[in-house]
mmCIF file of C-alpha atoms and ligand atoms in Angstrom:
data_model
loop_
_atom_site.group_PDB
_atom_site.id
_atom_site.type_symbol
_atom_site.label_atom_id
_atom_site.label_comp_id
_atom_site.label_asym_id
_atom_site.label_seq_id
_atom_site.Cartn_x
_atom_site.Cartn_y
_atom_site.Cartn_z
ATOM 1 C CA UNK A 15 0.000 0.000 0.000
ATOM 2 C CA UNK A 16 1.551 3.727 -1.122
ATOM 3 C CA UNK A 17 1.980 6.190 1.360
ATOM 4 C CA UNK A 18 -0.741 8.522 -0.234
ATOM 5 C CA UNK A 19 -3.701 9.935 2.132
ATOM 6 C CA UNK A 20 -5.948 6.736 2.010
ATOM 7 C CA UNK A 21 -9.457 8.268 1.669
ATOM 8 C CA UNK A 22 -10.747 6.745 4.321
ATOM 9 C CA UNK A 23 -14.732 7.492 3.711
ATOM 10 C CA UNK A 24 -13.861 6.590 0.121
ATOM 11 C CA UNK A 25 -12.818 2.834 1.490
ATOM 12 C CA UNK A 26 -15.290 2.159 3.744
ATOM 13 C CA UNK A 27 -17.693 3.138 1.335
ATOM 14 C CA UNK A 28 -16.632 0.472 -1.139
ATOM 15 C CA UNK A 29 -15.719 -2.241 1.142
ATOM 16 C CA UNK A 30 -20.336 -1.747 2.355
ATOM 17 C CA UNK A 31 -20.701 -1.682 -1.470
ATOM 18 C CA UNK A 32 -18.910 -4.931 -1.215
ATOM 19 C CA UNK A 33 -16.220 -4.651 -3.612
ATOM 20 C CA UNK A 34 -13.201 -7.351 -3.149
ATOM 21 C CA UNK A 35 -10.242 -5.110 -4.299
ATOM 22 C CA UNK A 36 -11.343 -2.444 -1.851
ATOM 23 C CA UNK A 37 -11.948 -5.261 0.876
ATOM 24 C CA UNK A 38 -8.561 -6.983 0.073
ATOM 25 C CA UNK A 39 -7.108 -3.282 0.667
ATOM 26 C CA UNK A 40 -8.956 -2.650 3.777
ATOM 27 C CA UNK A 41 -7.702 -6.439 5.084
ATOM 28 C CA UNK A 42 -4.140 -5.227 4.117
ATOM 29 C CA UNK A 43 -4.612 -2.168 6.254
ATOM 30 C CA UNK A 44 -5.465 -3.777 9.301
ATOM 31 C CA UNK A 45 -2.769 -6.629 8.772
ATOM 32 C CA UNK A 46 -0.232 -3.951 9.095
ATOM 33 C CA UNK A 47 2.286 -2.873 10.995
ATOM 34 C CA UNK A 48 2.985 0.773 10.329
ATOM 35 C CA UNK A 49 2.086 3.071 12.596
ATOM 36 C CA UNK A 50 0.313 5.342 10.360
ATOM 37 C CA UNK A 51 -1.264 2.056 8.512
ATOM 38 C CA UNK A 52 -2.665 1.326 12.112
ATOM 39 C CA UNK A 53 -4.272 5.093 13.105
ATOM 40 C CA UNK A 54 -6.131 4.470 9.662
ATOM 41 C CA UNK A 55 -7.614 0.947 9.919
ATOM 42 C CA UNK A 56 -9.249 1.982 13.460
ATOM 43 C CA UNK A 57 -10.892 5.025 11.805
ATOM 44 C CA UNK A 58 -12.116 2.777 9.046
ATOM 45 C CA UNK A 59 -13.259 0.146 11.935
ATOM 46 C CA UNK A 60 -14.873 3.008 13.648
ATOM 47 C CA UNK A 61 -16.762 3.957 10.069
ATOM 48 C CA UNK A 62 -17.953 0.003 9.498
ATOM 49 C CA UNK A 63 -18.876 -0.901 13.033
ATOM 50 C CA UNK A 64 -21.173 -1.654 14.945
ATOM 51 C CA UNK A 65 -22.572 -2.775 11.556
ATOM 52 C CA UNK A 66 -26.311 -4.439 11.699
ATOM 53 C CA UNK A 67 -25.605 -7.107 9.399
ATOM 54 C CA UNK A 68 -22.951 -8.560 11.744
ATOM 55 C CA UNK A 69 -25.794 -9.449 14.027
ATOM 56 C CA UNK A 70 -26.797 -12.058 11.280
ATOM 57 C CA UNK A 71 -23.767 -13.524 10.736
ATOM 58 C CA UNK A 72 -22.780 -16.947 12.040
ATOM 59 C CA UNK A 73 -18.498 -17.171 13.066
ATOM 60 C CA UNK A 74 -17.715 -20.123 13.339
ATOM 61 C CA UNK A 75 -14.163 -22.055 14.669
ATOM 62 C CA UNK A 76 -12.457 -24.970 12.966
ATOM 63 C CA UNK A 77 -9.764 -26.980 14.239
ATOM 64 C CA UNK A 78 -8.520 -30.224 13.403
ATOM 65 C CA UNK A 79 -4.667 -31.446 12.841
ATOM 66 C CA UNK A 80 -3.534 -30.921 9.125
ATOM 67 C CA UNK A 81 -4.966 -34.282 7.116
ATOM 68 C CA UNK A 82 -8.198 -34.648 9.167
ATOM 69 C CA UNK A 83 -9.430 -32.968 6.100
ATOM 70 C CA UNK A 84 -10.984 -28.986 6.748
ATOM 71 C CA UNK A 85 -10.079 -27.604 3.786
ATOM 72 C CA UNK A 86 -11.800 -30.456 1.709
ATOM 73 C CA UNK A 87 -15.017 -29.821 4.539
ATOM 74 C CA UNK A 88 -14.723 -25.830 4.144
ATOM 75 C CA UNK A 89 -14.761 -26.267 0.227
ATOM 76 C CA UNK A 90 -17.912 -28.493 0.682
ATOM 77 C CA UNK A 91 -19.877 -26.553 3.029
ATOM 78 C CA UNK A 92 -18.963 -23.444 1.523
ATOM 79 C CA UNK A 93 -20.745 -24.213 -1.545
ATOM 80 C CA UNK A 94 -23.594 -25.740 0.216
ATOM 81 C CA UNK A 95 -24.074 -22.894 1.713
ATOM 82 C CA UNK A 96 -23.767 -20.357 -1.337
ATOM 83 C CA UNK A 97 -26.025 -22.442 -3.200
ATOM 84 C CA UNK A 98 -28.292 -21.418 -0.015
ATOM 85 C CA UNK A 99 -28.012 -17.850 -0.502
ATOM 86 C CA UNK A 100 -25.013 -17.432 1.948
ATOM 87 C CA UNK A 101 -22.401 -15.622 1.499
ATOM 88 C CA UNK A 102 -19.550 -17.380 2.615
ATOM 89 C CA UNK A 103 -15.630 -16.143 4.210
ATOM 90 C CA UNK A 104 -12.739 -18.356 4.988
ATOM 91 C CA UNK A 105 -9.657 -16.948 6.981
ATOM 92 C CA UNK A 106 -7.031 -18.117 8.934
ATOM 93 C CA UNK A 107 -5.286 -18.665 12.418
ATOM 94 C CA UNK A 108 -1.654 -19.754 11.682
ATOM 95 C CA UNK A 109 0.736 -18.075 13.363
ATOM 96 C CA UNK A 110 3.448 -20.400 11.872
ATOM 97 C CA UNK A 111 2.305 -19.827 8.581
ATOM 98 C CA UNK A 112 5.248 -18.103 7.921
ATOM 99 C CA UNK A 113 7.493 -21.640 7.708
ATOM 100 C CA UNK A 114 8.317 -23.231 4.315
ATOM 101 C CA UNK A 115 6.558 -26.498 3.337
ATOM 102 C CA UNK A 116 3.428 -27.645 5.034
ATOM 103 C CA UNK A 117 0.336 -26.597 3.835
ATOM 104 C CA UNK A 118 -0.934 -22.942 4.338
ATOM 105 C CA UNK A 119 -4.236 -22.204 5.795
ATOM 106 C CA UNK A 120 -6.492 -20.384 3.887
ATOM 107 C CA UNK A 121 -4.490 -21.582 0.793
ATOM 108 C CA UNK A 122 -7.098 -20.732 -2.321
ATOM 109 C CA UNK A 123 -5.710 -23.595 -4.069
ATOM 110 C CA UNK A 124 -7.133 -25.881 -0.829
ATOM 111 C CA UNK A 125 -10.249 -24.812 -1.609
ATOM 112 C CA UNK A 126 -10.503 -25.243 -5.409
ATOM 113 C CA UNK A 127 -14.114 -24.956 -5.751
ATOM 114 C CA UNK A 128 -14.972 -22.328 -3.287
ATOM 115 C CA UNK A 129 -12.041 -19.987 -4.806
ATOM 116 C CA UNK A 130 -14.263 -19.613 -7.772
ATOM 117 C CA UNK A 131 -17.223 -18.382 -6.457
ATOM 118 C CA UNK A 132 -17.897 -14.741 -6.786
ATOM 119 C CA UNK A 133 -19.832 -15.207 -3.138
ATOM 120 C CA UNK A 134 -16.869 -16.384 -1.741
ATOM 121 C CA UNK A 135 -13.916 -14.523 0.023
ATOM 122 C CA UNK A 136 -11.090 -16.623 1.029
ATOM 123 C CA UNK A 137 -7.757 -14.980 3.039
ATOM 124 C CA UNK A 138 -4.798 -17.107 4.253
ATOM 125 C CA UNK A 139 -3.215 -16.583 7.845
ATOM 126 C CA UNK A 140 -1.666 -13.076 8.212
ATOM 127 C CA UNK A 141 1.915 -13.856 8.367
ATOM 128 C CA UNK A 142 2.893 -10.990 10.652
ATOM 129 C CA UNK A 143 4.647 -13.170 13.614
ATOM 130 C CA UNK A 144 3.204 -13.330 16.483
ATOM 131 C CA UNK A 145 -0.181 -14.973 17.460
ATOM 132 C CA UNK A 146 -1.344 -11.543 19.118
ATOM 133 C CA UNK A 147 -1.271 -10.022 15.490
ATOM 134 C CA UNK A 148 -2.527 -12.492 13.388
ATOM 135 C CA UNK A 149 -5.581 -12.512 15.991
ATOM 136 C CA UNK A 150 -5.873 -9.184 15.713
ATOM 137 C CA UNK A 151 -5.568 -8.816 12.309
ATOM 138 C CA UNK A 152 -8.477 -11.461 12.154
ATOM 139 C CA UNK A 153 -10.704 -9.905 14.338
ATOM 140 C CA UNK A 154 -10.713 -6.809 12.715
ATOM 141 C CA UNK A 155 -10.883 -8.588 9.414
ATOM 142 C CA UNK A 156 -14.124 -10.218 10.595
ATOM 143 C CA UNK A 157 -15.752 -6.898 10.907
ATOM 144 C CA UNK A 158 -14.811 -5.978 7.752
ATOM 145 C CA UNK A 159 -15.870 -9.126 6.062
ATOM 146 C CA UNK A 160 -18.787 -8.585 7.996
ATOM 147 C CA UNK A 161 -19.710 -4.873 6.613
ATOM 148 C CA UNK A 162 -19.052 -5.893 3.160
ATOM 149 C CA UNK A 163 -21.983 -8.679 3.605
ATOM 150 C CA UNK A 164 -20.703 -12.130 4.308
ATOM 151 C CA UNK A 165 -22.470 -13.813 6.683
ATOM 152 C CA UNK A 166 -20.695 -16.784 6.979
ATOM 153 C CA UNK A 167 -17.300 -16.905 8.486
ATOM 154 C CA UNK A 168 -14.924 -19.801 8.638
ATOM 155 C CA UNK A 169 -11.986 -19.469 10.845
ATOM 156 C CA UNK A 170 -9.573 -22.071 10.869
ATOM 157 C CA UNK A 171 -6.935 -23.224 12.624
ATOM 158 C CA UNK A 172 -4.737 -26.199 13.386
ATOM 159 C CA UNK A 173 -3.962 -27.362 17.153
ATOM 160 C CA UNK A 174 -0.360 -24.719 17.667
ATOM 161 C CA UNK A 175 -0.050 -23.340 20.710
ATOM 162 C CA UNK A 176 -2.422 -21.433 21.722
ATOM 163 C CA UNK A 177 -3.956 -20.857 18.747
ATOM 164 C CA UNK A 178 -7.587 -23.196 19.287
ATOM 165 C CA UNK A 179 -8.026 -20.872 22.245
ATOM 166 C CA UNK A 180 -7.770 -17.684 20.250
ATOM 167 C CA UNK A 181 -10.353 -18.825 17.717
ATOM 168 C CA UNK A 182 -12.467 -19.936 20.132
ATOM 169 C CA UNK A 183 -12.608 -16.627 21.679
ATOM 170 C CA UNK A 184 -13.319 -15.028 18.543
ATOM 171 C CA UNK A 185 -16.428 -17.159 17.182
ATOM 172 C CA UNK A 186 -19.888 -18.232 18.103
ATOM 173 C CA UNK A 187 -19.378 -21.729 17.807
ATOM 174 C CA UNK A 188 -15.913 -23.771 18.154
ATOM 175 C CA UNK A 189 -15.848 -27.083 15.922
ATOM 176 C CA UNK A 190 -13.450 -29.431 16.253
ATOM 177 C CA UNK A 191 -12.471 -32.106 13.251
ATOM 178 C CA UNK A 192 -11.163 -35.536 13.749
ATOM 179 C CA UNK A 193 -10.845 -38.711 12.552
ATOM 180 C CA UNK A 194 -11.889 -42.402 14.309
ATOM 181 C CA UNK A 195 -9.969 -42.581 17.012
ATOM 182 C CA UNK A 196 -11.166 -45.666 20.470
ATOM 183 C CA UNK A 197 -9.554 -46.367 23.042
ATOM 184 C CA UNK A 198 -6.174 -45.470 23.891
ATOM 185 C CA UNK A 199 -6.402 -43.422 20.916
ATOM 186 C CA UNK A 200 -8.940 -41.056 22.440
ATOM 187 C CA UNK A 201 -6.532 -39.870 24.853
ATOM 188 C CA UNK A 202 -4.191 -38.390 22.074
ATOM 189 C CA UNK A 203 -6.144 -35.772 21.778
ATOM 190 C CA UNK A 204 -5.726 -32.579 23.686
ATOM 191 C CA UNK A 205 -7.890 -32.290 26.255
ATOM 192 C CA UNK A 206 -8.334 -28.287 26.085
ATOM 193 C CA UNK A 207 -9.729 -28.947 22.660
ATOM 194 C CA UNK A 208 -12.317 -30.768 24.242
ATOM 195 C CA UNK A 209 -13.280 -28.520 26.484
ATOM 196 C CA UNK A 210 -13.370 -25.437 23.836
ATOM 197 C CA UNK A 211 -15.346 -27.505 21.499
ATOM 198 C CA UNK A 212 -19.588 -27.011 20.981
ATOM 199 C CA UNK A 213 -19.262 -29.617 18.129
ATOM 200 C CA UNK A 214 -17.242 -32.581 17.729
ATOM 201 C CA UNK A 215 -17.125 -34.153 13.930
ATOM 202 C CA UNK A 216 -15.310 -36.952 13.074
ATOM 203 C CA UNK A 217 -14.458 -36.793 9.522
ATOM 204 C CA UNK A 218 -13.905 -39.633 6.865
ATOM 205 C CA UNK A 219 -16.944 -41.324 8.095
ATOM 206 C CA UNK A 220 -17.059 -42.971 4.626
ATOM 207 C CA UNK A 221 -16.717 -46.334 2.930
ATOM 208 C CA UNK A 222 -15.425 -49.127 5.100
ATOM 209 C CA UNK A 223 -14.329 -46.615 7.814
ATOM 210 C CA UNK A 224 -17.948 -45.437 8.286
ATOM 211 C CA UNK A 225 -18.285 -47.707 11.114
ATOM 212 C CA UNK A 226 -15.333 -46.987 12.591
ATOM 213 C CA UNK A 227 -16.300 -43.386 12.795
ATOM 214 C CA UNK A 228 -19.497 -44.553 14.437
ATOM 215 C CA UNK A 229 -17.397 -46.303 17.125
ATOM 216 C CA UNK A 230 -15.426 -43.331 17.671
ATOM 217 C CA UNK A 231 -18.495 -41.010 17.896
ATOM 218 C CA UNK A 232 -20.015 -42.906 20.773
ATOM 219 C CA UNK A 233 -16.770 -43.025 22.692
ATOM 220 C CA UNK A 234 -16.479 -39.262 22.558
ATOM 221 C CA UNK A 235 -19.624 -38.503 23.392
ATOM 222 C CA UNK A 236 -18.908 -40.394 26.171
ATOM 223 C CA UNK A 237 -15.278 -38.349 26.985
ATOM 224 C CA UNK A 238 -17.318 -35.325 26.632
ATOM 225 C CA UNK A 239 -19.609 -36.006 28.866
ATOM 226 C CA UNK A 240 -17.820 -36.174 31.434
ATOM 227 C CA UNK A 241 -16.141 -32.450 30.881
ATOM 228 C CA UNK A 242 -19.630 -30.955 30.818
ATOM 229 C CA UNK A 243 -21.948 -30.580 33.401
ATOM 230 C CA UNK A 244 -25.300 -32.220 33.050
ATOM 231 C CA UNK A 245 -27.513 -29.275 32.916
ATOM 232 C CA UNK A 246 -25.066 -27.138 30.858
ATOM 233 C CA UNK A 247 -26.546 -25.094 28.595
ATOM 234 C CA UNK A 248 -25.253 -26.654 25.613
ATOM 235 C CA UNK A 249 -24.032 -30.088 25.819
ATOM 236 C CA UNK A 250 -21.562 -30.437 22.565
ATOM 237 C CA UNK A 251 -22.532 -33.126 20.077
ATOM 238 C CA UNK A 252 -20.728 -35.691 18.486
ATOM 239 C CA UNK A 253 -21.219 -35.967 14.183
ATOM 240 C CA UNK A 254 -20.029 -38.325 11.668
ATOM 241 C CA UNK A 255 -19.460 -36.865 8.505
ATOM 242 C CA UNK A 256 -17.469 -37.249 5.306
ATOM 243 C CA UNK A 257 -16.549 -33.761 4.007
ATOM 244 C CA UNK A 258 -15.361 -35.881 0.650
ATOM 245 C CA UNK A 259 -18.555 -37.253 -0.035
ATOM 246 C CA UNK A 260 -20.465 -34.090 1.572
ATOM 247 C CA UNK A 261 -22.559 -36.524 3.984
ATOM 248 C CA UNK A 262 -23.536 -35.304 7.349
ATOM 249 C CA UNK A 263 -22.557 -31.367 5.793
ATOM 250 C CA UNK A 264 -26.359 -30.749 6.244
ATOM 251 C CA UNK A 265 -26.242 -31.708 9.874
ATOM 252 C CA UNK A 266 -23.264 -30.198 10.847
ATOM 253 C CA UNK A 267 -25.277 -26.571 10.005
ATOM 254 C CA UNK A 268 -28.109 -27.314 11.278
ATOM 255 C CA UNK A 269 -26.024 -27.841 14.784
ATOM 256 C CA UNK A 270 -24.424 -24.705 13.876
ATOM 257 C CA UNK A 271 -27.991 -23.246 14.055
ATOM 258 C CA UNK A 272 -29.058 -25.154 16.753
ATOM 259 C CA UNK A 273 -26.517 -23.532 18.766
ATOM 260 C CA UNK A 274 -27.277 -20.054 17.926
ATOM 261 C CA UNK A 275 -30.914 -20.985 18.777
ATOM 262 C CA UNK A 276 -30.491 -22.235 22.365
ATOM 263 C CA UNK A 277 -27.667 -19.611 23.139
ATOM 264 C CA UNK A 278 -30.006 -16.800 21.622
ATOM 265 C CA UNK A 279 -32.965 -17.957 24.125
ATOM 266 C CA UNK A 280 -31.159 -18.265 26.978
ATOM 267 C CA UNK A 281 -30.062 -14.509 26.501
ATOM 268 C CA UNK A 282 -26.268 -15.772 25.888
ATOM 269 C CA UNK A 283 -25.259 -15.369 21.963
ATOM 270 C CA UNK A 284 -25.541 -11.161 22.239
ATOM 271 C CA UNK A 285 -23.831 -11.712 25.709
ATOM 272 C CA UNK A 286 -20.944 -14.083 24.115
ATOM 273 C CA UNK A 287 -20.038 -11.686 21.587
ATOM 274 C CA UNK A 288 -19.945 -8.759 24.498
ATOM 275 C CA UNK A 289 -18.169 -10.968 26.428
ATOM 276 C CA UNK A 290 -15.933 -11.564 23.439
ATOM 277 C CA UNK A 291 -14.849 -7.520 23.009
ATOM 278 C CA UNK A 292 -14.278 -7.019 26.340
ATOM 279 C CA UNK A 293 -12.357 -9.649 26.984
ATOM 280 C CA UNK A 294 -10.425 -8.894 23.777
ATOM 281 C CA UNK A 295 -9.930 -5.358 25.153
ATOM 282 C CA UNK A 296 -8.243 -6.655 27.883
ATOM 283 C CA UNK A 297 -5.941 -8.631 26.110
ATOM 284 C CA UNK A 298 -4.832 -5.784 24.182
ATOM 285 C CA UNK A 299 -4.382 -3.086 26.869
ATOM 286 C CA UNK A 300 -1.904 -6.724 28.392
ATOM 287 C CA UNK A 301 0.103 -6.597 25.087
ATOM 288 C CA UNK A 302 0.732 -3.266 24.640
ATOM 289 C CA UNK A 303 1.491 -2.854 28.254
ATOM 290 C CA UNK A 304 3.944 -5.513 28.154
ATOM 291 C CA UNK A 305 5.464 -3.541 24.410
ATOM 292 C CA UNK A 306 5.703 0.202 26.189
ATOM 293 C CA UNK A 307 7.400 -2.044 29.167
ATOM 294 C CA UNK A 308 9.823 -3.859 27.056
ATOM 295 C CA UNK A 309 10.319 -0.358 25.582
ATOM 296 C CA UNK A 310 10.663 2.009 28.165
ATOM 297 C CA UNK A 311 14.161 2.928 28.666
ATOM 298 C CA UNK A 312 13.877 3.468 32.698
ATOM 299 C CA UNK A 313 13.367 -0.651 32.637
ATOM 300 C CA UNK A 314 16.006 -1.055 30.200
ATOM 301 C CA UNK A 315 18.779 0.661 32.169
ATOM 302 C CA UNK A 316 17.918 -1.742 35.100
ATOM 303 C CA UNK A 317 16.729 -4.874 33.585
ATOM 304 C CA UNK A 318 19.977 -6.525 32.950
ATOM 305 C CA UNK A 319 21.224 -5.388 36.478
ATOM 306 C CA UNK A 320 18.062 -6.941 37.956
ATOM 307 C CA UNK A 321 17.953 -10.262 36.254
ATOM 308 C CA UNK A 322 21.383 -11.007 37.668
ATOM 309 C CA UNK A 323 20.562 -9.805 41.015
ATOM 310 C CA UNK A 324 17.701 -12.272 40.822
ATOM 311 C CA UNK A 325 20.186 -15.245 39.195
ATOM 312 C CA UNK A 326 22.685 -14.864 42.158
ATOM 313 C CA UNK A 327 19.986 -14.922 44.817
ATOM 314 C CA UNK A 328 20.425 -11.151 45.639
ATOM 315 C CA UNK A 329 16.854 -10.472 44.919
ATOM 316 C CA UNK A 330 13.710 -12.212 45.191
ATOM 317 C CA UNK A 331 11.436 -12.690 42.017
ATOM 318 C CA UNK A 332 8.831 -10.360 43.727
ATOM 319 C CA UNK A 333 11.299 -7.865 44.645
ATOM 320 C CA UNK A 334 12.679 -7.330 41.488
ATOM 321 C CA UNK A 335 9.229 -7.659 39.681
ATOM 322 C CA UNK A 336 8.262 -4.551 42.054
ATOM 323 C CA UNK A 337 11.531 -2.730 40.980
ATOM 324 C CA UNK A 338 11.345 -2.787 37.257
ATOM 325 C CA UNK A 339 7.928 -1.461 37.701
ATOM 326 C CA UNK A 340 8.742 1.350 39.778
ATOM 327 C CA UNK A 341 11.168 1.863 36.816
ATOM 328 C CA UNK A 342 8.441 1.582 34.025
ATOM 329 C CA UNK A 343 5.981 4.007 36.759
ATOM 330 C CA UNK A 344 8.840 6.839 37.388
HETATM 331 P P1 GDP B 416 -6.544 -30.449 5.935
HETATM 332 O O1 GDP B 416 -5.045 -30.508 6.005
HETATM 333 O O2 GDP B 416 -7.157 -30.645 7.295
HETATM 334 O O3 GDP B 416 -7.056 -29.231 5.250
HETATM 335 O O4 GDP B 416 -7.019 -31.735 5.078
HETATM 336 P P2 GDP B 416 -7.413 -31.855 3.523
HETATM 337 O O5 GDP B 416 -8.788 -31.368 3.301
HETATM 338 O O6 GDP B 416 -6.327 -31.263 2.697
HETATM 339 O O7 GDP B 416 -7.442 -33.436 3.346
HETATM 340 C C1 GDP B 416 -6.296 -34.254 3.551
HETATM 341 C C2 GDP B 416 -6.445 -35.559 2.748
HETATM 342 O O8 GDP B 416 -7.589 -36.310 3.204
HETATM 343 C C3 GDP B 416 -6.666 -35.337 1.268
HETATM 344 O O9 GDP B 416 -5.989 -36.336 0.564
HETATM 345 C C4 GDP B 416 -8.160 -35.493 1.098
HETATM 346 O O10 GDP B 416 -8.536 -35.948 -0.174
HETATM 347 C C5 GDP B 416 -8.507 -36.515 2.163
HETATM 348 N N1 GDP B 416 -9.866 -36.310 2.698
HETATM 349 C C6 GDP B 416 -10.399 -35.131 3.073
HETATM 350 N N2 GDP B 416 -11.668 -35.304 3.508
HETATM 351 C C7 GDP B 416 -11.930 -36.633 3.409
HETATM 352 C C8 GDP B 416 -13.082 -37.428 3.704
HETATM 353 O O11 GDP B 416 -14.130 -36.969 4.155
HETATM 354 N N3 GDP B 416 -12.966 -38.787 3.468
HETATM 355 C C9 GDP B 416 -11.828 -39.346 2.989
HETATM 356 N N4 GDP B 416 -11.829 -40.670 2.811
HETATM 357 N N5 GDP B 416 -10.733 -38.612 2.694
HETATM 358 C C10 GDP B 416 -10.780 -37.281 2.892
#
C-alpha cells in the first residue's frame, strides 16, 4: 500500500458496497504494521462498526490437525451454503504460517471450488509473527468481512499453541475435526480442545471406515460427557461426517444453528459476543502494556542489572518484579 492519504470514507464506502479489491485493501490495512497504517484501519473500523448485518452472521471455529481434512469440509460446506443464498468467508489462524513447506491455511488452491465463487472470500493466515497479530488482524478482518456482507465466516486453525483458544474466543461456535480414534487413541487428543469444542465431527466417516467413525463417535460422546456438566446449557454433540462425499454437511449446520438458537434464548449469543470484546480489550491493553514495558528505557537501564541480582539470589522474584515497575511508573 503507497503512502498517499488513504481516503478513508472513500474505502469504507466500497468495502459496504462490497467490492473485493477495496476489501482486500482494507484487510491489508489492518494486517499492518505501520504506525500510520494502524491510526487508519481503526478510523475505518470506527466507520464500518457496529454494523447491523454482523448481528446475522454466524463465526464459526475450525480446528482439526492438518490431514483430518478442513479444507476439503470448508470447500464443501462453503458451496452448500452459497447455493443457499449465503455468502460465505474463509480466513485463517496460523501463526506459523510463515514456515516453508506444510500446507498454508487459507491456501485458495485448498479450496478449489470455493475460490471460484464470486460469493466467496477466502484470506490465508496473516503472516505478521506473532499470534497476538494475526488474531488481531483477524478480528478486525471479521468486521470488515462482515460490513461488506458475508455472513458466513470460517476461521480455521490447526492445534499450535495457543492458537484453538484464540479462535475460540473469537467465534460463536468452536468445531473441532477428527478422525476415528477408540480407546487409547482417544486420549491423544488434547484435552483443552475438548473442552473449547460445541461440536465434535469426526471426519472420513465414509466407505469401510464409516463404522469406525461410528465407534469413535459414541466413545467421545462419552469423553465429553464427562467435561460438561449435566444441565449445561449446551451439551456439545458428536457428528459423523465425510466432508469428501459431503454426507452429514447438512447436519453439521443445522447444529451450527441449533446452537445459535439455544444460546439466543437463553439470553447468551448477544452476551458471548460482548463478552468476546471485552475480553479482547483486555488482552490488548496486556500486550501493549507488556510492548511500552519492554520499551521504556527506565526498565532497560535496570533490567539486565536486575535479572542477575535475581540469578545470584540477591533479589527475590517479587522484589525485582516490584523494581522494574517502579522503573516503568517513574
Ligand atoms: P486439511 O489438512 O485438514 O485441510 O485436510 P485436507 O482437506 O487437505 O485433506 C487431507 C487428505 O484427506 C486429502 O488427501 C483429502 O482428499 C482426504 N480427505 C479429506 N476429507 C476426506 C473425507 O471426508 N474422506 C476421505 N476418505 N478422505 C478425505
Amino acid at each position: 500500500m503507497n503512502a498517499r492519504a488513504i481516503d478513508i470514507d472513500v474505502l469504507a464506502q466500497a468495502v459496504r458496497s462490497g467490492e473485493r479489491a477495496a476489501l482486500a485493501r482494507a484487510i491489508t490495512l489492518v494486517e499492518s504494521t505501520r504506525t500510520d497504517h494502524r491510526e487508519q484501519a481503526q478510523q475505518l473500523l470506527l466507520k464500518l462498526t457496529p454494523e447491523p448485518g454482523a448481528a446475522l452472521s454466524n463465526r464459526v471455529g475450525i480446528t482439526g490437525v492438518p490431514g483430518v481434512g478442513k479444507s476439503t469440509f470448508i470447500d464443501g460446506l462453503g458451496m452448500s451454503l452459497i447455493q443457499q443464498g449465503h455468502r460465505v468467508a474463509v480466513l485463517a489462524v496460523d501463526p506459523s504460517s510463515t514456515r516453508t513447506g506444510g500446507s498454508i491455511l487459507g491456501d485458495k488452491t485448498r479450496m478449489a471450488r470455493l475460490s471460484l465463487e464470486a460469493n466467496a472470500f477466502i484470506r490465508p493466515s496473516p503472516t505478521a509473527g506473532t499470534l497476538g497479530g494475526v488474531a488481531k488482524a483477524t478480528r478486525e478482518t471479521i468486521a470488515l468481512l462482515e460490513a461488506a456482507g458475508y455472513d458466513v465466516i470460517l476461521v480455521e486453525t490447526v492445534g499450535v499453541g495457543q492458537s484453538e483458544v484464540t479462535v475460540a474466543n473469537m467465534v460463536d461456535v468452536f468445531c473441532f475435526l477428527t478422525l476415528a480414534r477408540t480407546g487409547d487413541q482417544l486420549q491423544g487428543i488434547k484435552k483443552g480442545v475438548l473442552e473449547l469444542a460445541d461440536l465434535v465431527a469426526v471426519n472420513k466417516a465414509d466407505g469401510k471406515h464409516e463404522l469406525e467413525a461410528k465407534g469413535a463417535a459414541r466413545e467421545l460422546s462419552g469423553a465429553l460427557r464427562l467435561i460438561h456438566p449435566h444441565d449445561a446449557l449446551w451439551k456439545p454433540p458428536v457428528l459423523t461426517m465425510s466432508g469428501l462425499e459431503g454426507t452429514g454437511l447438512d447436519t453439521f449446520w443445522q447444529t451450527v444453528l441449533d446452537h445459535r438458537r439455544v444460546l439466543t434464548e437463553a439470553g447468551e449469543f448477544a452476551e458471548k459476543r460482548r463478552r468476546q470484546q471485552v475480553d479482547w480489550t483486555w488482552t490488548m491493553v496486556h500486550d501493549q502494556l507488556m510492548r511500552r514495558l519492554a520499551d521504556n528505557p527506565n526498565v532497560k537501564s535496570i533490567r539486565g542489572d536486575v535479572e542477575s541480582q535475581v540469578r545470584t539470589g540477591a533479589l527475590t522474584a517479587a522484589l525485582a518484579a516490584e523494581r522494574l515497575l517502579d522503573a516503568f511508573d517513574s
